[in-house]
Amino acid sequence: MTFYKCSQSLLKHMVRHWPANCQWTGSLALSHKLHPCRGLSTDSSAPRPQITENSIEVFSHVHPRDDMTNVTAKILSKVGCQLHNRAHHPLWLIKERIKDHFYRSYTGRTGNPLFSVHDNLSPVVTVEQNFDSLLIPPDHPSRKKGDNYYLNRTHMLRAHTSAHQKELVRSGLDCFLLAGDVYRRDEIDSNHYPVFHQMEGVRLFSNHELFARVENGEDLSLFESGDRRTPQKQETHTLEAVKLVEFDLKQALTRLMRHLFREDLEIRWVDCYFPFTHPSFEMEVRFQGDWLEVLGCGVMEQELVCSAGAGNKMGWAFGLGLERLAMVLFGIPDIRLFWSEDERFLKQFRLSDIYQPVTFQPLSKYPPLFNDISFWLPAEGYTENDFYDLVRNVGGDLVEKVTLVDEFTHPKTKRVSHCYRVAYRHMERTLTQEEARIIHGAIEQAAEKELGAQGRY
């Protein structure tokens, strides 16, 4: 896959191709000027995303727009930045520590690593890859337009790296790690960003591989017929197989987290639900006196494994967020910092060894600026993520947090209005009130123009 620069010229290019009547373009250029994103492309001639009134072009593929299209120029400017592959970036450090652990812990007879690593797959996937391949029902809330970035009805920016699970298993892989950028519409605060990075792992076992070390293992089987699903196992799995796979999974992840944190790390497991694993678990670790959820995992749904052409095997899968681990392990307080080009931030992670201890030293704390916006909600079709996404597109990384501070229902008309408090803060210098007001005014105009909201300023 060819990468392209996520640069100022890219954003200007996309702004030129945005519909002429869009109210966001002026403030979009201003917010980018205040906080640019520079990417990692080594090929200056690489194609850049283009948005026109009728289509979206990403990685030289043209996707016609339709009623599901909601991806924006601001979000597309992040596609291809590949922070997890940028040497000495904190996300890269976490990825490399995880990769190194698996390389050292799992080797074949020849001494080569069992797990292959895939961190360069395109984030543009089909809706089938993102949902159907993972057995996510058609009416599942995770498919909502309000929570995802759709190019059109058939293609989207992946919401999780698991979108590639089926294709990698189908290619014949039994053990692999997968890392990449994922995209979700979400609230605005120090822990949420519309682009973040995940890493996951999959391991499949044949009958011989799973029972080879078990006494009389040749008499045991992965599968049975005619049984029913229980909280402990799927219909076709034997209980013996599930318990061994579950043990291997929990042992592997316990070792991983103790490798990342410390050997005496306290861990607990919580039963949970995922559409693509059963049984499913979340791992929580004791960190600074609190229990912290760090990953989800489980025994892969056999229907998924069979659909990928590996029906004679069963296995486990896990997924974790790189930002979450980096924020905890390095003491990084704000998720926007991962996109910073401030040398005072970046140089802290240029380590001679990936395991060299490092704790983030805060940059100068610049004061926030607060502005409120109130409006009557549109009659129908409005979700809070629509407003959050609009604010991100206009204000970019200058917006630190958006909080709903008041909700009012008119006693006669029953119309509802919301009042949001928007906190602006530049990560690298003091932001002026004049700059904040320009962006805030553009947000008000965009809310009326793009959402159909009626202002109560």
Short mmCIF file of C-alpha atoms in Angstrom, two decimals:
data_model
loop_
_atom_site.label_atom_id
_atom_site.label_comp_id
_atom_site.label_asym_id
_atom_site.label_seq_id
_atom_site.Cartn_x
_atom_site.Cartn_y
_atom_site.Cartn_z
CA MET A 1 0.00 0.00 0.00
CA THR A 2 1.31 3.40 -0.94
CA PHE A 3 1.24 6.13 1.67
CA TYR A 4 0.75 9.82 1.11
CA LYS A 5 1.63 12.87 3.09
CA CYS A 6 -0.92 14.15 5.55
CA SER A 7 0.26 17.71 5.08
CA GLN A 8 -1.00 21.23 4.84
CA SER A 9 -1.05 21.03 1.06
CA LEU A 10 -3.25 17.93 1.34
CA LEU A 11 -5.80 19.71 3.48
CA LYS A 12 -5.81 22.74 1.21
CA HIS A 13 -6.33 20.37 -1.73
CA MET A 14 -9.33 18.76 -0.05
CA VAL A 15 -10.78 22.11 0.95
CA ARG A 16 -10.65 23.18 -2.72
CA HIS A 17 -12.66 20.10 -3.65
CA TRP A 18 -15.24 20.49 -0.88
CA PRO A 19 -18.64 21.75 -2.08
CA ALA A 20 -18.49 25.50 -2.53
CA ASN A 21 -21.42 26.19 -0.23
CA CYS A 22 -19.87 24.36 2.74
CA GLN A 23 -19.56 26.69 5.73
CA TRP A 24 -16.62 24.77 7.20
CA THR A 25 -13.91 25.54 4.68
CA GLY A 26 -12.63 28.87 6.03
CA SER A 27 -12.31 27.77 9.62
CA LEU A 28 -11.01 24.37 8.50
CA ALA A 29 -8.07 26.08 6.84
CA LEU A 30 -7.54 28.26 9.93
CA SER A 31 -7.62 25.34 12.36
CA HIS A 32 -5.18 23.43 10.18
CA LYS A 33 -2.87 26.41 10.03
CA LEU A 34 -2.93 26.50 13.84
CA HIS A 35 -2.36 22.75 14.25
CA PRO A 36 -1.19 20.93 11.09
CA CYS A 37 -0.80 17.18 10.67
CA ARG A 38 2.32 16.01 8.88
CA GLY A 39 2.30 12.43 7.71
CA LEU A 40 4.75 9.68 6.93
CA SER A 41 4.68 9.21 3.21
CA THR A 42 8.02 8.59 1.60
CA ASP A 43 6.49 9.17 -1.83
CA SER A 44 5.62 12.79 -2.49
CA SER A 45 3.78 11.78 -5.68
CA ALA A 46 1.44 9.39 -3.87
CA PRO A 47 -2.24 10.04 -4.64
CA ARG A 48 -4.13 12.06 -2.06
CA PRO A 49 -7.77 11.75 -1.05
CA GLN A 50 -10.17 13.91 -2.99
CA ILE A 51 -13.74 14.80 -2.11
CA THR A 52 -16.07 16.11 -4.81
CA GLU A 53 -19.83 16.56 -4.86
CA ASN A 54 -20.24 13.12 -6.49
CA SER A 55 -17.36 10.96 -5.30
CA ILE A 56 -14.55 10.30 -2.83
CA GLU A 57 -11.18 9.08 -4.06
CA VAL A 58 -8.88 7.26 -1.62
CA PHE A 59 -5.76 5.31 -2.60
CA SER A 60 -6.63 5.79 -6.29
CA HIS A 61 -10.03 4.14 -5.85
CA VAL A 62 -13.10 6.26 -6.62
CA HIS A 63 -16.16 5.69 -4.43
CA PRO A 64 -19.46 7.23 -5.56
CA ARG A 65 -21.22 9.23 -2.86
CA ASP A 66 -24.71 8.21 -1.73
CA ASP A 67 -27.06 8.75 1.19
CA MET A 68 -24.69 6.94 3.60
CA THR A 69 -21.65 9.09 2.82
CA ASN A 70 -20.52 10.98 5.92
CA VAL A 71 -16.71 10.88 5.91
CA THR A 72 -15.21 14.37 5.97
CA ALA A 73 -12.11 16.08 4.66
CA LYS A 74 -10.76 16.41 8.18
CA ILE A 75 -10.98 12.66 8.78
CA LEU A 76 -9.56 11.77 5.37
CA SER A 77 -6.57 13.98 6.12
CA LYS A 78 -5.62 11.43 8.80
CA VAL A 79 -5.82 8.40 6.49
CA GLY A 80 -2.31 7.21 5.70
CA CYS A 81 -0.55 9.03 8.54
CA GLN A 82 0.27 5.61 10.03
CA LEU A 83 1.38 6.80 13.48
CA HIS A 84 1.86 3.20 14.60
CA ASN A 85 4.56 2.75 11.95
CA ARG A 86 6.41 5.98 12.70
CA ALA A 87 9.71 5.06 14.33
CA HIS A 88 10.00 6.29 17.95
CA HIS A 89 6.41 7.49 18.10
CA PRO A 90 4.86 6.35 21.43
CA LEU A 91 2.29 4.20 19.57
CA TRP A 92 5.10 2.59 17.60
CA LEU A 93 6.93 1.85 20.86
CA ILE A 94 3.92 0.00 22.29
CA LYS A 95 3.42 -1.92 19.04
CA GLU A 96 7.10 -2.90 18.93
CA ARG A 97 7.10 -4.07 22.55
CA ILE A 98 4.07 -6.28 21.90
CA LYS A 99 5.56 -7.60 18.65
CA ASP A 100 8.91 -8.33 20.32
CA HIS A 101 7.19 -10.20 23.14
CA PHE A 102 5.34 -12.49 20.73
CA TYR A 103 8.43 -13.00 18.58
CA ARG A 104 10.44 -14.09 21.62
CA SER A 105 7.69 -16.14 23.28
CA TYR A 106 6.37 -18.10 20.30
CA THR A 107 8.81 -19.74 17.90
CA GLY A 108 8.58 -22.74 15.61
CA ARG A 109 10.88 -25.73 15.36
CA THR A 110 13.31 -23.78 13.17
CA GLY A 111 13.43 -20.88 15.61
CA ASN A 112 11.37 -18.53 13.44
CA PRO A 113 8.50 -16.56 15.01
CA LEU A 114 5.09 -18.27 14.88
CA PHE A 115 3.22 -14.97 14.68
CA SER A 116 3.37 -12.89 11.51
CA VAL A 117 2.73 -9.14 11.80
CA HIS A 118 0.47 -7.11 9.50
CA ASP A 119 0.48 -3.35 10.13
CA ASN A 120 0.13 -1.96 6.63
CA LEU A 121 -3.39 -2.87 5.48
CA SER A 122 -5.64 -0.22 3.95
CA PRO A 123 -8.19 1.24 6.37
CA VAL A 124 -10.75 1.38 3.56
CA VAL A 125 -12.83 -1.79 3.84
CA THR A 126 -16.18 -3.06 2.68
CA VAL A 127 -19.19 -3.02 4.98
CA GLU A 128 -19.15 -6.80 4.66
CA GLN A 129 -15.58 -6.93 5.99
CA ASN A 130 -16.30 -4.61 8.88
CA PHE A 131 -19.55 -6.20 10.01
CA ASP A 132 -20.86 -9.27 8.18
CA SER A 133 -17.55 -11.17 8.22
CA LEU A 134 -17.61 -10.84 12.02
CA LEU A 135 -21.19 -12.07 12.34
CA ILE A 136 -22.45 -8.66 13.47
CA PRO A 137 -26.25 -8.68 12.91
CA PRO A 138 -27.77 -6.28 10.34
CA ASP A 139 -29.68 -4.43 13.09
CA HIS A 140 -26.75 -4.20 15.51
CA PRO A 141 -26.29 -0.64 16.85
CA SER A 142 -22.57 -0.68 16.00
CA ARG A 143 -23.52 -0.32 12.31
CA LYS A 144 -25.20 3.06 12.82
CA LYS A 145 -24.23 5.86 10.48
CA GLY A 146 -23.92 8.08 13.53
CA ASP A 147 -21.07 5.95 14.91
CA ASN A 148 -19.04 5.23 11.75
CA TYR A 149 -17.42 6.91 8.76
CA TYR A 150 -18.99 5.66 5.55
CA LEU A 151 -17.65 6.36 2.06
CA ASN A 152 -20.94 5.00 0.74
CA ARG A 153 -23.28 2.06 1.34
CA THR A 154 -20.66 -0.54 0.43
CA HIS A 155 -17.37 0.95 1.72
CA MET A 156 -16.24 2.62 4.93
CA LEU A 157 -13.21 3.40 7.07
CA ARG A 158 -12.73 0.37 9.31
CA ALA A 159 -14.10 0.69 12.83
CA HIS A 160 -11.80 -2.08 14.11
CA THR A 161 -8.82 -4.05 12.85
CA SER A 162 -10.92 -7.22 13.13
CA ALA A 163 -12.30 -6.29 9.71
CA HIS A 164 -9.25 -8.09 8.25
CA GLN A 165 -9.52 -11.21 10.39
CA LYS A 166 -11.39 -13.35 7.89
CA GLU A 167 -9.16 -12.49 4.92
CA LEU A 168 -5.98 -13.27 6.86
CA VAL A 169 -7.31 -16.61 8.09
CA ARG A 170 -8.47 -17.41 4.55
CA SER A 171 -4.95 -16.72 3.29
CA GLY A 172 -3.75 -19.67 5.39
CA LEU A 173 -2.43 -17.88 8.48
CA ASP A 174 -2.83 -19.63 11.84
CA CYS A 175 -1.01 -17.10 14.07
CA PHE A 176 -0.86 -13.39 13.38
CA LEU A 177 -0.79 -9.93 14.91
CA LEU A 178 -2.58 -7.06 13.21
CA ALA A 179 -2.17 -3.33 13.88
CA GLY A 180 -3.73 -0.29 12.26
CA ASP A 181 -5.66 2.95 12.46
CA VAL A 182 -9.42 2.73 13.04
CA TYR A 183 -12.16 5.34 12.76
CA ARG A 184 -15.25 6.01 14.88
CA ARG A 185 -17.45 9.02 15.48
CA ASP A 186 -17.39 9.71 19.20
CA GLU A 187 -17.59 12.29 21.95
CA ILE A 188 -14.89 14.91 22.43
CA ASP A 189 -12.66 14.76 25.50
CA SER A 190 -9.10 13.88 26.48
CA ASN A 191 -9.68 10.13 26.04
CA HIS A 192 -11.59 10.05 22.73
CA TYR A 193 -10.49 10.84 19.19
CA PRO A 194 -12.14 9.88 15.89
CA VAL A 195 -8.94 8.13 14.76
CA PHE A 196 -7.16 5.72 17.06
CA HIS A 197 -5.06 2.57 16.73
CA GLN A 198 -5.73 -1.04 17.59
CA MET A 199 -3.64 -4.19 17.74
CA GLU A 200 -5.05 -7.67 17.82
CA GLY A 201 -3.90 -11.25 17.70
CA VAL A 202 -5.32 -14.54 16.43
CA ARG A 203 -4.15 -18.09 17.04
CA LEU A 204 -5.73 -21.21 15.55
CA PHE A 205 -5.18 -24.80 16.66
CA SER A 206 -5.60 -28.10 14.87
CA ASN A 207 -6.73 -31.12 16.85
CA HIS A 208 -3.14 -32.36 17.15
CA GLU A 209 -1.70 -28.96 18.10
CA LEU A 210 -4.18 -28.41 20.93
CA PHE A 211 -4.06 -31.89 22.49
CA ALA A 212 -0.44 -32.86 21.76
CA ARG A 213 0.67 -32.31 25.37
CA VAL A 214 -2.43 -33.79 26.97
CA GLU A 215 -2.36 -37.33 28.30
CA ASN A 216 -4.38 -39.54 25.94
CA GLY A 217 -4.83 -36.46 23.77
CA GLU A 218 -5.29 -38.63 20.69
CA ASP A 219 -8.67 -39.64 22.12
CA LEU A 220 -9.88 -36.03 22.42
CA SER A 221 -11.49 -33.85 19.75
CA LEU A 222 -12.08 -30.18 19.03
CA PHE A 223 -15.65 -30.73 17.91
CA GLU A 224 -18.84 -32.54 18.77
CA SER A 225 -22.24 -32.64 17.12
CA GLY A 226 -25.77 -32.23 18.30
CA ASP A 227 -24.96 -30.19 21.39
CA ARG A 228 -26.29 -26.81 22.47
CA ARG A 229 -24.69 -23.46 23.23
CA THR A 230 -24.02 -22.73 26.89
CA PRO A 231 -22.34 -19.84 28.71
CA GLN A 232 -19.16 -21.95 28.70
CA LYS A 233 -18.97 -23.00 25.04
CA GLN A 234 -20.34 -22.93 21.51
CA GLU A 235 -22.56 -25.64 20.00
CA THR A 236 -19.87 -27.47 18.05
CA HIS A 237 -16.94 -27.24 20.49
CA THR A 238 -16.12 -29.86 23.08
CA LEU A 239 -15.76 -28.56 26.60
CA GLU A 240 -12.22 -29.98 26.80
CA ALA A 241 -11.15 -28.02 23.72
CA VAL A 242 -12.71 -24.77 24.91
CA LYS A 243 -11.04 -24.99 28.31
CA LEU A 244 -7.62 -25.58 26.72
CA VAL A 245 -8.04 -22.72 24.23
CA GLU A 246 -9.28 -20.42 27.00
CA PHE A 247 -6.33 -21.38 29.20
CA ASP A 248 -3.84 -20.74 26.38
CA LEU A 249 -5.47 -17.37 25.62
CA LYS A 250 -5.46 -16.13 29.21
CA GLN A 251 -1.93 -17.37 29.80
CA ALA A 252 -0.68 -15.59 26.65
CA LEU A 253 -2.34 -12.29 27.57
CA THR A 254 -1.31 -12.47 31.23
CA ARG A 255 2.29 -12.87 30.13
CA LEU A 256 1.92 -10.00 27.66
CA MET A 257 0.54 -7.54 30.22
CA ARG A 258 3.08 -8.48 32.85
CA HIS A 259 5.74 -7.98 30.19
CA LEU A 260 4.39 -4.48 29.47
CA PHE A 261 3.65 -3.42 33.06
CA ARG A 262 5.49 -5.51 35.68
CA GLU A 263 5.81 -9.15 36.69
CA ASP A 264 3.70 -8.84 39.84
CA LEU A 265 0.81 -7.14 38.01
CA GLU A 266 -2.59 -8.04 39.48
CA ILE A 267 -5.06 -9.20 36.82
CA ARG A 268 -8.71 -10.19 36.77
CA TRP A 269 -11.05 -11.47 34.05
CA VAL A 270 -14.61 -10.27 33.46
CA ASP A 271 -17.15 -12.20 31.38
CA CYS A 272 -18.59 -10.11 28.55
CA TYR A 273 -20.19 -10.35 25.11
CA PHE A 274 -18.77 -9.87 21.61
CA PRO A 275 -20.58 -11.02 18.43
CA PHE A 276 -17.44 -12.72 17.09
CA THR A 277 -16.22 -14.67 20.16
CA HIS A 278 -17.81 -17.00 22.73
CA PRO A 279 -17.02 -17.27 25.55
CA SER A 280 -15.72 -13.69 25.71
CA PHE A 281 -13.71 -11.85 28.35
CA GLU A 282 -12.31 -8.46 29.25
CA MET A 283 -9.00 -8.21 31.05
CA GLU A 284 -8.61 -5.69 33.84
CA VAL A 285 -5.33 -4.83 35.52
CA ARG A 286 -4.69 -3.17 38.85
CA PHE A 287 -2.93 0.09 38.12
CA GLN A 288 -2.27 2.89 40.62
CA GLY A 289 -4.97 1.55 42.91
CA ASP A 290 -7.72 1.25 40.29
CA TRP A 291 -8.94 -1.55 38.02
CA LEU A 292 -8.29 -0.63 34.38
CA GLU A 293 -9.83 -2.46 31.42
CA VAL A 294 -7.08 -3.04 28.84
CA LEU A 295 -8.38 -5.52 26.24
CA GLY A 296 -11.16 -7.80 25.03
CA CYS A 297 -10.75 -11.40 23.91
CA GLY A 298 -12.41 -14.78 23.54
CA VAL A 299 -12.75 -18.08 21.71
CA MET A 300 -13.45 -17.30 18.05
CA GLU A 301 -16.93 -18.06 16.77
CA GLN A 302 -16.62 -21.29 14.79
CA GLU A 303 -18.95 -19.96 12.09
CA LEU A 304 -16.40 -17.20 11.44
CA VAL A 305 -13.52 -19.69 11.31
CA CYS A 306 -15.44 -21.98 8.95
CA SER A 307 -16.38 -19.10 6.63
CA ALA A 308 -12.66 -18.34 6.32
CA GLY A 309 -11.91 -21.88 5.15
CA ALA A 310 -10.36 -23.20 8.39
CA GLY A 311 -13.27 -25.28 9.64
CA ASN A 312 -11.00 -28.05 10.95
CA LYS A 313 -9.45 -25.65 13.50
CA MET A 314 -10.54 -23.52 16.43
CA GLY A 315 -8.81 -20.61 18.10
CA TRP A 316 -8.69 -17.42 20.12
CA ALA A 317 -8.55 -13.72 19.34
CA PHE A 318 -7.86 -10.55 21.30
CA GLY A 319 -7.86 -6.83 20.62
CA LEU A 320 -6.45 -3.81 22.45
CA GLY A 321 -6.06 -0.05 21.99
CA LEU A 322 -2.54 1.26 21.53
CA GLU A 323 -3.43 4.77 22.70
CA ARG A 324 -4.94 3.46 25.92
CA LEU A 325 -1.82 1.50 26.79
CA ALA A 326 0.50 4.35 25.79
CA MET A 327 -1.43 6.87 27.89
CA VAL A 328 -1.21 4.59 30.93
CA LEU A 329 2.36 3.35 30.51
CA PHE A 330 3.88 6.69 29.50
CA GLY A 331 1.62 9.03 31.49
CA ILE A 332 0.27 10.89 28.43
CA PRO A 333 -2.78 12.88 29.62
CA ASP A 334 -4.49 13.88 26.35
CA ILE A 335 -5.11 11.69 23.29
CA ARG A 336 -4.59 14.67 20.95
CA LEU A 337 -0.90 14.67 21.87
CA PHE A 338 -0.33 11.59 19.72
CA TRP A 339 -0.89 13.81 16.68
CA SER A 340 1.45 16.55 17.89
CA GLU A 341 4.46 17.62 15.82
CA ASP A 342 5.90 19.56 18.76
CA GLU A 343 9.54 18.53 19.06
CA ARG A 344 9.29 18.80 22.86
CA PHE A 345 6.82 15.91 22.75
CA LEU A 346 8.41 13.77 20.06
CA LYS A 347 11.97 13.86 21.35
CA GLN A 348 10.90 12.31 24.66
CA PHE A 349 10.27 9.01 22.87
CA ARG A 350 13.44 8.81 20.79
CA LEU A 351 14.89 5.99 22.83
CA SER A 352 18.02 3.95 22.18
CA ASP A 353 16.10 0.82 23.17
CA ILE A 354 12.35 0.16 22.95
CA TYR A 355 12.35 -0.98 26.58
CA GLN A 356 14.09 2.10 27.92
CA PRO A 357 11.83 3.56 30.66
CA VAL A 358 10.12 6.81 29.72
CA THR A 359 7.52 9.00 31.40
CA PHE A 360 5.98 11.90 29.53
CA GLN A 361 7.09 15.28 30.81
CA PRO A 362 4.24 17.78 30.35
CA LEU A 363 4.68 20.69 27.99
CA SER A 364 3.83 24.13 29.25
CA LYS A 365 0.17 24.12 30.24
CA TYR A 366 -1.56 26.64 28.04
CA PRO A 367 -4.84 28.07 29.38
CA PRO A 368 -8.15 26.89 27.89
CA LEU A 369 -10.79 29.18 26.43
CA PHE A 370 -14.49 28.44 26.87
CA ASN A 371 -17.39 29.36 24.61
CA ASP A 372 -20.99 28.17 24.79
CA ILE A 373 -23.30 27.31 21.92
CA SER A 374 -27.07 26.75 22.25
CA PHE A 375 -29.51 25.68 19.57
CA TRP A 376 -32.88 24.08 19.01
CA LEU A 377 -32.42 20.50 17.86
CA PRO A 378 -33.54 19.52 14.36
CA ALA A 379 -36.99 17.93 14.21
CA GLU A 380 -35.60 14.47 13.39
CA GLY A 381 -32.45 12.53 12.56
CA TYR A 382 -30.14 14.35 15.00
CA THR A 383 -27.53 12.51 17.07
CA GLU A 384 -24.96 14.05 19.39
CA ASN A 385 -22.19 12.48 17.31
CA ASP A 386 -23.35 14.64 14.37
CA PHE A 387 -22.55 17.74 16.40
CA TYR A 388 -19.28 16.33 17.77
CA ASP A 389 -18.15 15.43 14.27
CA LEU A 390 -19.03 18.90 13.01
CA VAL A 391 -17.06 20.51 15.85
CA ARG A 392 -14.04 18.31 15.09
CA ASN A 393 -14.16 19.20 11.41
CA VAL A 394 -14.34 22.92 12.06
CA GLY A 395 -12.16 23.21 15.16
CA GLY A 396 -9.86 20.24 14.69
CA ASP A 397 -7.44 19.48 17.50
CA LEU A 398 -7.91 22.95 18.95
CA VAL A 399 -11.10 21.64 20.58
CA GLU A 400 -10.18 19.97 23.85
CA LYS A 401 -13.62 19.03 25.13
CA VAL A 402 -17.32 19.47 24.41
CA THR A 403 -19.74 19.15 27.31
CA LEU A 404 -23.53 19.22 27.33
CA VAL A 405 -24.22 21.70 30.14
CA ASP A 406 -27.96 22.31 29.76
CA GLU A 407 -31.02 20.79 28.11
CA PHE A 408 -34.33 22.64 27.80
CA THR A 409 -37.74 21.51 26.56
CA HIS A 410 -40.16 24.25 25.55
CA PRO A 411 -43.34 23.78 27.63
CA LYS A 412 -45.69 24.55 24.73
CA THR A 413 -43.95 23.42 21.54
CA LYS A 414 -42.01 20.56 23.21
CA ARG A 415 -39.01 21.50 21.13
CA VAL A 416 -35.68 20.61 22.72
CA SER A 417 -32.59 22.79 22.89
CA HIS A 418 -29.08 21.87 23.96
CA CYS A 419 -26.36 24.09 25.35
CA TYR A 420 -22.80 22.85 24.85
CA ARG A 421 -19.65 24.27 26.40
CA VAL A 422 -16.69 24.06 24.03
CA ALA A 423 -13.20 24.16 25.54
CA TYR A 424 -10.45 25.33 23.17
CA ARG A 425 -6.79 24.77 23.92
CA HIS A 426 -3.75 24.73 21.66
CA MET A 427 -1.33 21.94 22.60
CA GLU A 428 1.77 23.97 21.74
CA ARG A 429 1.07 27.66 22.42
CA THR A 430 -1.44 30.08 23.90
CA LEU A 431 -4.59 30.37 21.85
CA THR A 432 -6.08 33.85 21.55
CA GLN A 433 -9.73 34.58 22.19
CA GLU A 434 -9.96 36.11 18.72
CA GLU A 435 -8.82 32.82 17.14
CA ALA A 436 -11.27 30.86 19.27
CA ARG A 437 -14.15 33.19 18.37
CA ILE A 438 -13.49 32.80 14.66
CA ILE A 439 -13.71 29.04 14.94
CA HIS A 440 -16.66 29.18 17.33
CA GLY A 441 -18.56 31.42 14.94
CA ALA A 442 -17.89 28.95 12.13
CA ILE A 443 -19.23 26.13 14.33
CA GLU A 444 -22.45 28.09 14.91
CA GLN A 445 -22.88 28.72 11.18
CA ALA A 446 -22.11 25.09 10.33
CA ALA A 447 -24.61 23.82 12.93
CA GLU A 448 -27.34 25.81 11.22
CA LYS A 449 -26.26 25.02 7.68
CA GLU A 450 -25.25 21.36 7.97
CA LEU A 451 -27.43 20.09 10.84
CA GLY A 452 -30.50 22.26 10.43
CA ALA A 453 -30.18 23.53 14.00
CA GLN A 454 -31.68 26.88 14.93
CA GLY A 455 -29.40 29.00 17.05
CA ARG A 456 -30.17 30.45 20.48
CA TYR A 457 -26.97 32.45 20.75
#
